[in-house]
Amino acid sequence: MHSVQCDQSKKALRGMGYQFFHPDSSAALKPCLWCKRSLSGGDQCYKNQFYGITSHRCVQLTPTLRCNHTCLFCWRSFEHEYTGEKDLLPQEIVSRIPFLQKKALGGYKVSPKVTKEKWEEALQPDQYAISLAGEPTLYPHLPELIDLLNQTGGTTFLVSNGTMPDVLKRCHPYQKYISLTAPDRETYLRIARPREDYWDRVLESISDLGHETDAGYRTAIRVTLVRGINDQDPEGYARIIEESGAQFVEVKAYMHVGYSQRRLTITHMPLHDEIEQFTKRMLPHLSYRVLGENTLSRVICLERDS
């Protein structure tokens, strides 16, 4: 962990706003754009519209930056990988969240756009999104971390690439997301660029969502469409989604931000109209209805018919 490469990576990530939980770990926290906009009295994330999440009370974190995918559309940097690290205990992460969130948002306290009420609310988070970067199921204590966060009285969202179904079975967040990057194995290998062929594991994780939904847990599938790469075969996506039984489905445009700009061009980013048309082609093959759409984030949310 003390290699020159890791030190340089950490320095670069700190410059991007990452707050690390420990010098020997890649576990990190970083408030997202929507958290800061909401704090300043601006727009909130589409998760507020669809699920009632208050953006300035949301903590975005990851227990590890390790990942077994190198997705073309990912905004994170593959240049800042960690070759070795200490896996923190869940309590070490949870106990430092208030301090690091306050530190990350410190400059906003004196902003004339931030009210005293919102500032105090931001320091009392009620939502934890395990979705910053990396693949959280590679962290060995993930189920225990989620259990601890659940005990805070807040809600937890877990976003996973689905490559570790056995770990996901033991995780019980408020809402579990699995990313569906392709309608078939060939497209998956081309866009996710996994270290191994995990396609069968991804399908297993997605099919398990139905059991979670039936057990009363909230579940979701996220489809990120990249123009010209994985935006074909809506019937294929629909077949996988329908068989999953997930409660929600988000069909979202790839956004040309971060380090993805080094791998893709702005022409790969679909317009909201394209997301709308793709979703319309899926709907006849689904027992889902449109819950809502957000044109700013270019996303449409579907909900399973009860």
PDB file of C-alpha atoms in Angstrom:
ATOM      1  CA  MET A   1       0.000   0.000   0.000  1.00  0.00           C
ATOM      2  CA  HIS A   2       2.965   2.314   0.575  1.00  0.00           C
ATOM      3  CA  SER A   3       4.224   2.004  -2.986  1.00  0.00           C
ATOM      4  CA  VAL A   4       4.975   5.128  -5.002  1.00  0.00           C
ATOM      5  CA  GLN A   5       2.117   4.275  -7.374  1.00  0.00           C
ATOM      6  CA  CYS A   6      -0.422   4.063  -4.527  1.00  0.00           C
ATOM      7  CA  ASP A   7       0.810   7.313  -2.976  1.00  0.00           C
ATOM      8  CA  GLN A   8       0.476   9.099  -6.327  1.00  0.00           C
ATOM      9  CA  SER A   9      -2.979   7.595  -6.856  1.00  0.00           C
ATOM     10  CA  LYS A  10      -4.165   8.720  -3.453  1.00  0.00           C
ATOM     11  CA  LYS A  11      -2.833  12.231  -4.016  1.00  0.00           C
ATOM     12  CA  ALA A  12      -4.694  12.465  -7.324  1.00  0.00           C
ATOM     13  CA  LEU A  13      -7.916  11.158  -5.806  1.00  0.00           C
ATOM     14  CA  ARG A  14      -7.674  13.565  -2.876  1.00  0.00           C
ATOM     15  CA  GLY A  15      -7.485  16.321  -5.475  1.00  0.00           C
ATOM     16  CA  MET A  16     -10.801  15.053  -6.835  1.00  0.00           C
ATOM     17  CA  GLY A  17     -12.391  15.348  -3.401  1.00  0.00           C
ATOM     18  CA  TYR A  18     -11.961  11.810  -2.048  1.00  0.00           C
ATOM     19  CA  GLN A  19     -11.787  11.562   1.752  1.00  0.00           C
ATOM     20  CA  PHE A  20      -9.981   8.385   2.839  1.00  0.00           C
ATOM     21  CA  PHE A  21     -10.928   6.515   5.996  1.00  0.00           C
ATOM     22  CA  HIS A  22      -7.372   5.307   6.702  1.00  0.00           C
ATOM     23  CA  PRO A  23      -3.891   5.847   5.178  1.00  0.00           C
ATOM     24  CA  ASP A  24      -3.558   2.125   4.387  1.00  0.00           C
ATOM     25  CA  SER A  25      -7.032   1.636   2.894  1.00  0.00           C
ATOM     26  CA  SER A  26      -8.801   2.753  -0.274  1.00  0.00           C
ATOM     27  CA  ALA A  27     -12.146   3.020   1.597  1.00  0.00           C
ATOM     28  CA  ALA A  28     -13.316   6.525   0.779  1.00  0.00           C
ATOM     29  CA  LEU A  29     -16.144   9.030   0.943  1.00  0.00           C
ATOM     30  CA  LYS A  30     -17.000  11.805  -1.489  1.00  0.00           C
ATOM     31  CA  PRO A  31     -20.148  13.969  -1.611  1.00  0.00           C
ATOM     32  CA  CYS A  32     -21.642  13.909  -5.093  1.00  0.00           C
ATOM     33  CA  LEU A  33     -22.619  16.898  -7.237  1.00  0.00           C
ATOM     34  CA  TRP A  34     -26.286  16.512  -6.256  1.00  0.00           C
ATOM     35  CA  CYS A  35     -25.500  16.545  -2.545  1.00  0.00           C
ATOM     36  CA  LYS A  36     -23.734  19.886  -2.985  1.00  0.00           C
ATOM     37  CA  ARG A  37     -26.451  21.314  -5.245  1.00  0.00           C
ATOM     38  CA  SER A  38     -29.172  20.345  -2.795  1.00  0.00           C
ATOM     39  CA  LEU A  39     -27.201  21.823   0.107  1.00  0.00           C
ATOM     40  CA  SER A  40     -26.962  25.104  -1.817  1.00  0.00           C
ATOM     41  CA  GLY A  41     -30.708  25.197  -2.494  1.00  0.00           C
ATOM     42  CA  GLY A  42     -30.522  23.777  -6.016  1.00  0.00           C
ATOM     43  CA  ASP A  43     -31.795  20.645  -7.753  1.00  0.00           C
ATOM     44  CA  GLN A  44     -31.768  17.235  -6.111  1.00  0.00           C
ATOM     45  CA  CYS A  45     -30.736  13.868  -7.545  1.00  0.00           C
ATOM     46  CA  TYR A  46     -33.333  11.837  -9.430  1.00  0.00           C
ATOM     47  CA  LYS A  47     -33.340   9.473  -6.437  1.00  0.00           C
ATOM     48  CA  ASN A  48     -35.271  12.203  -4.607  1.00  0.00           C
ATOM     49  CA  GLN A  49     -37.906  12.181  -7.345  1.00  0.00           C
ATOM     50  CA  PHE A  50     -38.175   8.390  -7.608  1.00  0.00           C
ATOM     51  CA  TYR A  51     -37.423   7.192  -4.059  1.00  0.00           C
ATOM     52  CA  GLY A  52     -37.724  10.218  -1.752  1.00  0.00           C
ATOM     53  CA  ILE A  53     -34.003  10.469  -0.908  1.00  0.00           C
ATOM     54  CA  THR A  54     -32.892  13.905   0.358  1.00  0.00           C
ATOM     55  CA  SER A  55     -29.693  14.604  -1.572  1.00  0.00           C
ATOM     56  CA  HIS A  56     -27.897  16.834   0.963  1.00  0.00           C
ATOM     57  CA  ARG A  57     -28.422  14.182   3.655  1.00  0.00           C
ATOM     58  CA  CYS A  58     -26.901  11.427   1.497  1.00  0.00           C
ATOM     59  CA  VAL A  59     -23.390  10.034   2.057  1.00  0.00           C
ATOM     60  CA  GLN A  60     -21.658   8.505  -0.967  1.00  0.00           C
ATOM     61  CA  LEU A  61     -18.936   6.037   0.010  1.00  0.00           C
ATOM     62  CA  THR A  62     -17.089   2.866  -0.875  1.00  0.00           C
ATOM     63  CA  PRO A  63     -15.330   0.317   1.363  1.00  0.00           C
ATOM     64  CA  THR A  64     -12.803  -0.392  -1.431  1.00  0.00           C
ATOM     65  CA  LEU A  65     -11.694   1.022  -4.780  1.00  0.00           C
ATOM     66  CA  ARG A  66     -10.841  -2.450  -6.094  1.00  0.00           C
ATOM     67  CA  CYS A  67     -12.906  -3.570  -9.068  1.00  0.00           C
ATOM     68  CA  ASN A  68     -13.029  -6.620 -11.348  1.00  0.00           C
ATOM     69  CA  HIS A  69     -14.598  -4.679 -14.225  1.00  0.00           C
ATOM     70  CA  THR A  70     -13.062  -1.930 -16.354  1.00  0.00           C
ATOM     71  CA  CYS A  71     -16.281  -0.626 -17.903  1.00  0.00           C
ATOM     72  CA  LEU A  72     -15.868   1.729 -20.834  1.00  0.00           C
ATOM     73  CA  PHE A  73     -18.516   4.089 -19.452  1.00  0.00           C
ATOM     74  CA  CYS A  74     -17.181   4.254 -15.877  1.00  0.00           C
ATOM     75  CA  TRP A  75     -16.238   7.764 -14.769  1.00  0.00           C
ATOM     76  CA  ARG A  76     -13.580   6.488 -12.357  1.00  0.00           C
ATOM     77  CA  SER A  77      -9.872   6.303 -13.133  1.00  0.00           C
ATOM     78  CA  PHE A  78      -8.326   2.915 -13.872  1.00  0.00           C
ATOM     79  CA  GLU A  79      -4.959   4.659 -13.585  1.00  0.00           C
ATOM     80  CA  HIS A  80      -5.506   4.966  -9.831  1.00  0.00           C
ATOM     81  CA  GLU A  81      -5.813   1.295  -8.927  1.00  0.00           C
ATOM     82  CA  TYR A  82      -4.703  -0.109  -5.570  1.00  0.00           C
ATOM     83  CA  THR A  83      -2.528  -3.188  -5.754  1.00  0.00           C
ATOM     84  CA  GLY A  84      -2.778  -3.944  -2.035  1.00  0.00           C
ATOM     85  CA  GLU A  85      -4.561  -2.456   0.908  1.00  0.00           C
ATOM     86  CA  LYS A  86      -5.816  -2.955   4.441  1.00  0.00           C
ATOM     87  CA  ASP A  87      -9.502  -3.898   4.653  1.00  0.00           C
ATOM     88  CA  LEU A  88     -10.950  -1.832   7.480  1.00  0.00           C
ATOM     89  CA  LEU A  89     -13.424  -3.268   9.939  1.00  0.00           C
ATOM     90  CA  PRO A  90     -17.000  -2.002   9.429  1.00  0.00           C
ATOM     91  CA  GLN A  91     -16.954  -0.069  12.695  1.00  0.00           C
ATOM     92  CA  GLU A  92     -13.795   1.769  11.605  1.00  0.00           C
ATOM     93  CA  ILE A  93     -15.678   3.028   8.552  1.00  0.00           C
ATOM     94  CA  VAL A  94     -18.994   3.862  10.216  1.00  0.00           C
ATOM     95  CA  SER A  95     -17.396   5.723  13.131  1.00  0.00           C
ATOM     96  CA  ARG A  96     -15.520   8.139  10.828  1.00  0.00           C
ATOM     97  CA  ILE A  97     -18.381   8.977   8.461  1.00  0.00           C
ATOM     98  CA  PRO A  98     -19.609  12.067  10.385  1.00  0.00           C
ATOM     99  CA  PHE A  99     -16.114  13.579  10.588  1.00  0.00           C
ATOM    100  CA  LEU A 100     -15.246  12.958   6.933  1.00  0.00           C
ATOM    101  CA  GLN A 101     -18.626  14.141   5.603  1.00  0.00           C
ATOM    102  CA  LYS A 102     -18.294  17.372   7.586  1.00  0.00           C
ATOM    103  CA  LYS A 103     -14.724  17.807   6.339  1.00  0.00           C
ATOM    104  CA  ALA A 104     -15.766  17.196   2.727  1.00  0.00           C
ATOM    105  CA  LEU A 105     -18.576  19.769   2.930  1.00  0.00           C
ATOM    106  CA  GLY A 106     -16.669  22.222   5.149  1.00  0.00           C
ATOM    107  CA  GLY A 107     -16.436  25.011   2.577  1.00  0.00           C
ATOM    108  CA  TYR A 108     -20.213  25.158   2.230  1.00  0.00           C
ATOM    109  CA  LYS A 109     -20.842  26.242   5.824  1.00  0.00           C
ATOM    110  CA  VAL A 110     -19.951  29.868   5.034  1.00  0.00           C
ATOM    111  CA  SER A 111     -21.757  29.993   1.669  1.00  0.00           C
ATOM    112  CA  PRO A 112     -24.596  32.531   1.532  1.00  0.00           C
ATOM    113  CA  LYS A 113     -26.581  29.952  -0.457  1.00  0.00           C
ATOM    114  CA  VAL A 114     -26.546  27.432   2.416  1.00  0.00           C
ATOM    115  CA  THR A 115     -29.094  27.923   5.187  1.00  0.00           C
ATOM    116  CA  LYS A 116     -28.303  26.996   8.773  1.00  0.00           C
ATOM    117  CA  GLU A 117     -31.115  24.427   8.671  1.00  0.00           C
ATOM    118  CA  LYS A 118     -29.736  22.641   5.589  1.00  0.00           C
ATOM    119  CA  TRP A 119     -26.195  22.695   6.940  1.00  0.00           C
ATOM    120  CA  GLU A 120     -27.326  21.013  10.150  1.00  0.00           C
ATOM    121  CA  GLU A 121     -29.350  18.476   8.169  1.00  0.00           C
ATOM    122  CA  ALA A 122     -26.310  17.650   6.012  1.00  0.00           C
ATOM    123  CA  LEU A 123     -24.364  16.800   9.171  1.00  0.00           C
ATOM    124  CA  GLN A 124     -27.095  14.316  10.146  1.00  0.00           C
ATOM    125  CA  PRO A 125     -27.174  11.988   7.111  1.00  0.00           C
ATOM    126  CA  ASP A 126     -30.076   9.585   6.719  1.00  0.00           C
ATOM    127  CA  GLN A 127     -29.010   7.836   3.504  1.00  0.00           C
ATOM    128  CA  TYR A 128     -25.819   5.907   2.687  1.00  0.00           C
ATOM    129  CA  ALA A 129     -25.063   5.110  -0.953  1.00  0.00           C
ATOM    130  CA  ILE A 130     -22.376   2.432  -1.287  1.00  0.00           C
ATOM    131  CA  SER A 131     -21.695   3.412  -4.859  1.00  0.00           C
ATOM    132  CA  LEU A 132     -18.750   5.807  -5.108  1.00  0.00           C
ATOM    133  CA  ALA A 133     -16.300   3.642  -7.087  1.00  0.00           C
ATOM    134  CA  GLY A 134     -14.885   0.140  -7.051  1.00  0.00           C
ATOM    135  CA  GLU A 135     -16.912  -3.051  -6.542  1.00  0.00           C
ATOM    136  CA  PRO A 136     -18.109  -3.196  -2.922  1.00  0.00           C
ATOM    137  CA  THR A 137     -18.644  -6.978  -2.901  1.00  0.00           C
ATOM    138  CA  LEU A 138     -14.839  -7.384  -3.084  1.00  0.00           C
ATOM    139  CA  TYR A 139     -14.699  -5.942   0.446  1.00  0.00           C
ATOM    140  CA  PRO A 140     -14.815  -8.982   2.784  1.00  0.00           C
ATOM    141  CA  HIS A 141     -17.006  -7.408   5.500  1.00  0.00           C
ATOM    142  CA  LEU A 142     -19.718  -5.889   3.283  1.00  0.00           C
ATOM    143  CA  PRO A 143     -22.750  -7.637   4.868  1.00  0.00           C
ATOM    144  CA  GLU A 144     -21.622  -6.545   8.332  1.00  0.00           C
ATOM    145  CA  LEU A 145     -20.982  -2.963   7.126  1.00  0.00           C
ATOM    146  CA  ILE A 146     -24.508  -2.738   5.709  1.00  0.00           C
ATOM    147  CA  ASP A 147     -25.984  -4.140   8.923  1.00  0.00           C
ATOM    148  CA  LEU A 148     -24.153  -1.475  10.934  1.00  0.00           C
ATOM    149  CA  LEU A 149     -25.322   1.322   8.620  1.00  0.00           C
ATOM    150  CA  ASN A 150     -28.892   0.001   8.829  1.00  0.00           C
ATOM    151  CA  GLN A 151     -28.686   0.335  12.610  1.00  0.00           C
ATOM    152  CA  THR A 152     -28.089   4.104  12.317  1.00  0.00           C
ATOM    153  CA  GLY A 153     -31.734   4.567  11.378  1.00  0.00           C
ATOM    154  CA  GLY A 154     -30.861   5.698   7.859  1.00  0.00           C
ATOM    155  CA  THR A 155     -31.438   3.943   4.553  1.00  0.00           C
ATOM    156  CA  THR A 156     -28.740   2.150   2.565  1.00  0.00           C
ATOM    157  CA  PHE A 157     -28.371   1.750  -1.201  1.00  0.00           C
ATOM    158  CA  LEU A 158     -25.907  -0.839  -2.507  1.00  0.00           C
ATOM    159  CA  VAL A 159     -24.778  -0.679  -6.153  1.00  0.00           C
ATOM    160  CA  SER A 160     -22.981  -3.778  -7.469  1.00  0.00           C
ATOM    161  CA  ASN A 161     -21.866  -5.193 -10.797  1.00  0.00           C
ATOM    162  CA  GLY A 162     -23.319  -8.557  -9.767  1.00  0.00           C
ATOM    163  CA  THR A 163     -20.124 -10.572 -10.107  1.00  0.00           C
ATOM    164  CA  MET A 164     -20.249 -11.922  -6.534  1.00  0.00           C
ATOM    165  CA  PRO A 165     -23.732 -13.452  -6.099  1.00  0.00           C
ATOM    166  CA  ASP A 166     -22.810 -15.377  -2.940  1.00  0.00           C
ATOM    167  CA  VAL A 167     -21.800 -12.140  -1.202  1.00  0.00           C
ATOM    168  CA  LEU A 168     -24.904 -10.308  -2.438  1.00  0.00           C
ATOM    169  CA  LYS A 169     -27.167 -12.998  -0.968  1.00  0.00           C
ATOM    170  CA  ARG A 170     -25.844 -12.036   2.485  1.00  0.00           C
ATOM    171  CA  CYS A 171     -26.340  -8.294   1.979  1.00  0.00           C
ATOM    172  CA  HIS A 172     -29.619  -6.695   3.014  1.00  0.00           C
ATOM    173  CA  PRO A 173     -29.548  -2.971   2.237  1.00  0.00           C
ATOM    174  CA  TYR A 174     -32.667  -0.834   2.018  1.00  0.00           C
ATOM    175  CA  GLN A 175     -32.316  -1.026  -1.786  1.00  0.00           C
ATOM    176  CA  LYS A 176     -30.047  -3.335  -3.770  1.00  0.00           C
ATOM    177  CA  TYR A 177     -28.977  -2.314  -7.280  1.00  0.00           C
ATOM    178  CA  ILE A 178     -27.446  -4.646  -9.852  1.00  0.00           C
ATOM    179  CA  SER A 179     -25.975  -3.178 -13.036  1.00  0.00           C
ATOM    180  CA  LEU A 180     -27.053  -4.810 -16.296  1.00  0.00           C
ATOM    181  CA  THR A 181     -24.539  -3.599 -18.871  1.00  0.00           C
ATOM    182  CA  ALA A 182     -25.585  -5.758 -21.824  1.00  0.00           C
ATOM    183  CA  PRO A 183     -28.302  -8.021 -23.236  1.00  0.00           C
ATOM    184  CA  ASP A 184     -25.835 -10.827 -24.028  1.00  0.00           C
ATOM    185  CA  ARG A 185     -22.403 -12.234 -23.171  1.00  0.00           C
ATOM    186  CA  GLU A 186     -20.576 -10.825 -26.206  1.00  0.00           C
ATOM    187  CA  THR A 187     -21.706  -7.258 -25.559  1.00  0.00           C
ATOM    188  CA  TYR A 188     -20.970  -7.641 -21.837  1.00  0.00           C
ATOM    189  CA  LEU A 189     -17.369  -8.665 -22.522  1.00  0.00           C
ATOM    190  CA  ARG A 190     -16.935  -5.738 -24.910  1.00  0.00           C
ATOM    191  CA  ILE A 191     -18.303  -3.002 -22.650  1.00  0.00           C
ATOM    192  CA  ALA A 192     -17.538  -4.234 -19.102  1.00  0.00           C
ATOM    193  CA  ARG A 193     -14.087  -5.612 -20.010  1.00  0.00           C
ATOM    194  CA  PRO A 194     -14.076  -7.907 -16.951  1.00  0.00           C
ATOM    195  CA  ARG A 195     -10.959  -9.587 -15.611  1.00  0.00           C
ATOM    196  CA  GLU A 196     -12.757 -12.895 -16.161  1.00  0.00           C
ATOM    197  CA  ASP A 197     -15.981 -13.836 -17.915  1.00  0.00           C
ATOM    198  CA  TYR A 198     -18.489 -13.228 -15.089  1.00  0.00           C
ATOM    199  CA  TRP A 199     -21.605 -13.133 -17.312  1.00  0.00           C
ATOM    200  CA  ASP A 200     -23.203 -16.205 -15.739  1.00  0.00           C
ATOM    201  CA  ARG A 201     -22.578 -14.794 -12.252  1.00  0.00           C
ATOM    202  CA  VAL A 202     -24.170 -11.465 -13.228  1.00  0.00           C
ATOM    203  CA  LEU A 203     -27.272 -13.286 -14.483  1.00  0.00           C
ATOM    204  CA  GLU A 204     -27.402 -15.275 -11.237  1.00  0.00           C
ATOM    205  CA  SER A 205     -27.274 -12.076  -9.164  1.00  0.00           C
ATOM    206  CA  ILE A 206     -30.013 -10.502 -11.260  1.00  0.00           C
ATOM    207  CA  SER A 207     -32.249 -13.581 -11.034  1.00  0.00           C
ATOM    208  CA  ASP A 208     -31.815 -13.550  -7.236  1.00  0.00           C
ATOM    209  CA  LEU A 209     -33.425 -10.088  -7.069  1.00  0.00           C
ATOM    210  CA  GLY A 210     -36.872 -11.650  -7.476  1.00  0.00           C
ATOM    211  CA  HIS A 211     -36.421 -13.655  -4.275  1.00  0.00           C
ATOM    212  CA  GLU A 212     -35.316 -10.472  -2.480  1.00  0.00           C
ATOM    213  CA  THR A 213     -38.365  -8.576  -3.752  1.00  0.00           C
ATOM    214  CA  ASP A 214     -40.687 -11.365  -2.632  1.00  0.00           C
ATOM    215  CA  ALA A 215     -39.039 -11.285   0.810  1.00  0.00           C
ATOM    216  CA  GLY A 216     -39.892  -7.581   1.170  1.00  0.00           C
ATOM    217  CA  TYR A 217     -36.542  -6.037   0.218  1.00  0.00           C
ATOM    218  CA  ARG A 218     -36.332  -3.230  -2.358  1.00  0.00           C
ATOM    219  CA  THR A 219     -34.445  -4.191  -5.512  1.00  0.00           C
ATOM    220  CA  ALA A 220     -33.414  -2.426  -8.694  1.00  0.00           C
ATOM    221  CA  ILE A 221     -31.651  -3.013 -11.994  1.00  0.00           C
ATOM    222  CA  ARG A 222     -29.662  -0.206 -13.585  1.00  0.00           C
ATOM    223  CA  VAL A 223     -29.166  -0.221 -17.354  1.00  0.00           C
ATOM    224  CA  THR A 224     -26.609   2.334 -18.598  1.00  0.00           C
ATOM    225  CA  LEU A 225     -26.879   2.748 -22.365  1.00  0.00           C
ATOM    226  CA  VAL A 226     -23.904   3.792 -24.492  1.00  0.00           C
ATOM    227  CA  ARG A 227     -24.818   4.801 -28.032  1.00  0.00           C
ATOM    228  CA  GLY A 228     -23.474   2.369 -30.621  1.00  0.00           C
ATOM    229  CA  ILE A 229     -22.082  -0.112 -28.083  1.00  0.00           C
ATOM    230  CA  ASN A 230     -24.814  -1.631 -25.900  1.00  0.00           C
ATOM    231  CA  ASP A 231     -27.978   0.174 -27.032  1.00  0.00           C
ATOM    232  CA  GLN A 232     -29.294  -2.701 -29.124  1.00  0.00           C
ATOM    233  CA  ASP A 233     -31.700  -5.600 -28.515  1.00  0.00           C
ATOM    234  CA  PRO A 234     -34.252  -4.040 -26.134  1.00  0.00           C
ATOM    235  CA  GLU A 235     -36.104  -7.376 -26.173  1.00  0.00           C
ATOM    236  CA  GLY A 236     -32.952  -9.077 -24.837  1.00  0.00           C
ATOM    237  CA  TYR A 237     -32.702  -6.631 -21.943  1.00  0.00           C
ATOM    238  CA  ALA A 238     -36.439  -7.010 -21.312  1.00  0.00           C
ATOM    239  CA  ARG A 239     -36.191 -10.797 -21.133  1.00  0.00           C
ATOM    240  CA  ILE A 240     -33.472 -10.646 -18.442  1.00  0.00           C
ATOM    241  CA  ILE A 241     -35.339  -7.940 -16.504  1.00  0.00           C
ATOM    242  CA  GLU A 242     -38.690  -9.719 -16.660  1.00  0.00           C
ATOM    243  CA  GLU A 243     -37.198 -12.959 -15.382  1.00  0.00           C
ATOM    244  CA  SER A 244     -35.442 -11.098 -12.533  1.00  0.00           C
ATOM    245  CA  GLY A 245     -38.543  -9.880 -10.747  1.00  0.00           C
ATOM    246  CA  ALA A 246     -36.718  -6.726  -9.604  1.00  0.00           C
ATOM    247  CA  GLN A 247     -38.982  -4.034  -8.180  1.00  0.00           C
ATOM    248  CA  PHE A 248     -37.446  -1.091 -10.063  1.00  0.00           C
ATOM    249  CA  VAL A 249     -35.511  -0.630 -13.301  1.00  0.00           C
ATOM    250  CA  GLU A 250     -33.536   2.478 -14.201  1.00  0.00           C
ATOM    251  CA  VAL A 251     -32.777   2.974 -17.888  1.00  0.00           C
ATOM    252  CA  LYS A 252     -30.126   5.666 -18.019  1.00  0.00           C
ATOM    253  CA  ALA A 253     -27.893   7.385 -20.553  1.00  0.00           C
ATOM    254  CA  TYR A 254     -24.128   7.155 -20.288  1.00  0.00           C
ATOM    255  CA  MET A 255     -22.847  10.553 -19.189  1.00  0.00           C
ATOM    256  CA  HIS A 256     -19.633  11.860 -20.774  1.00  0.00           C
ATOM    257  CA  VAL A 257     -17.857  12.802 -17.539  1.00  0.00           C
ATOM    258  CA  GLY A 258     -14.713  11.962 -15.581  1.00  0.00           C
ATOM    259  CA  TYR A 259     -12.189   9.505 -16.924  1.00  0.00           C
ATOM    260  CA  SER A 260     -14.720   7.956 -19.316  1.00  0.00           C
ATOM    261  CA  GLN A 261     -13.867  10.904 -21.571  1.00  0.00           C
ATOM    262  CA  ARG A 262     -10.532   9.162 -22.257  1.00  0.00           C
ATOM    263  CA  ARG A 263     -12.312   6.024 -23.534  1.00  0.00           C
ATOM    264  CA  LEU A 264     -15.441   7.342 -25.202  1.00  0.00           C
ATOM    265  CA  THR A 265     -16.533  10.472 -27.063  1.00  0.00           C
ATOM    266  CA  ILE A 266     -19.494  12.745 -26.438  1.00  0.00           C
ATOM    267  CA  THR A 267     -21.232  11.102 -29.407  1.00  0.00           C
ATOM    268  CA  HIS A 268     -21.564   7.944 -27.266  1.00  0.00           C
ATOM    269  CA  MET A 269     -23.915   9.815 -24.873  1.00  0.00           C
ATOM    270  CA  PRO A 270     -27.562   9.191 -25.813  1.00  0.00           C
ATOM    271  CA  LEU A 271     -30.147  11.959 -25.722  1.00  0.00           C
ATOM    272  CA  HIS A 272     -33.084  11.596 -23.360  1.00  0.00           C
ATOM    273  CA  ASP A 273     -35.339  10.992 -26.381  1.00  0.00           C
ATOM    274  CA  GLU A 274     -33.221   7.951 -27.247  1.00  0.00           C
ATOM    275  CA  ILE A 275     -33.608   6.577 -23.718  1.00  0.00           C
ATOM    276  CA  GLU A 276     -37.350   7.151 -24.018  1.00  0.00           C
ATOM    277  CA  GLN A 277     -37.566   5.326 -27.353  1.00  0.00           C
ATOM    278  CA  PHE A 278     -35.455   2.406 -26.123  1.00  0.00           C
ATOM    279  CA  THR A 279     -37.650   2.072 -23.025  1.00  0.00           C
ATOM    280  CA  LYS A 280     -40.810   2.118 -25.156  1.00  0.00           C
ATOM    281  CA  ARG A 281     -39.416  -0.786 -27.172  1.00  0.00           C
ATOM    282  CA  MET A 282     -38.798  -2.735 -23.950  1.00  0.00           C
ATOM    283  CA  LEU A 283     -42.169  -2.119 -22.314  1.00  0.00           C
ATOM    284  CA  PRO A 284     -44.314  -4.495 -24.444  1.00  0.00           C
ATOM    285  CA  HIS A 285     -42.111  -7.338 -23.183  1.00  0.00           C
ATOM    286  CA  LEU A 286     -42.280  -6.272 -19.515  1.00  0.00           C
ATOM    287  CA  SER A 287     -44.807  -6.330 -16.681  1.00  0.00           C
ATOM    288  CA  TYR A 288     -43.538  -2.906 -15.574  1.00  0.00           C
ATOM    289  CA  ARG A 289     -44.935   0.624 -15.789  1.00  0.00           C
ATOM    290  CA  VAL A 290     -43.172   3.992 -16.022  1.00  0.00           C
ATOM    291  CA  LEU A 291     -42.769   5.432 -12.518  1.00  0.00           C
ATOM    292  CA  GLY A 292     -41.141   8.655 -13.683  1.00  0.00           C
ATOM    293  CA  GLU A 293     -38.434  10.262 -15.791  1.00  0.00           C
ATOM    294  CA  ASN A 294     -35.762  12.875 -15.257  1.00  0.00           C
ATOM    295  CA  THR A 295     -34.591  14.639 -18.397  1.00  0.00           C
ATOM    296  CA  LEU A 296     -31.630  16.342 -16.666  1.00  0.00           C
ATOM    297  CA  SER A 297     -30.094  12.970 -15.736  1.00  0.00           C
ATOM    298  CA  ARG A 298     -31.504  11.284 -18.860  1.00  0.00           C
ATOM    299  CA  VAL A 299     -33.079   8.462 -16.877  1.00  0.00           C
ATOM    300  CA  ILE A 300     -36.441   6.678 -16.846  1.00  0.00           C
ATOM    301  CA  CYS A 301     -37.539   4.641 -13.857  1.00  0.00           C
ATOM    302  CA  LEU A 302     -39.829   1.638 -14.229  1.00  0.00           C
ATOM    303  CA  GLU A 303     -41.724  -0.077 -11.420  1.00  0.00           C
ATOM    304  CA  ARG A 304     -42.927  -3.648 -11.425  1.00  0.00           C
ATOM    305  CA  ASP A 305     -46.708  -4.049 -11.659  1.00  0.00           C
ATOM    306  CA  SER A 306     -47.962  -5.306  -8.319  1.00  0.00           C
TER     307      SER A 306
END
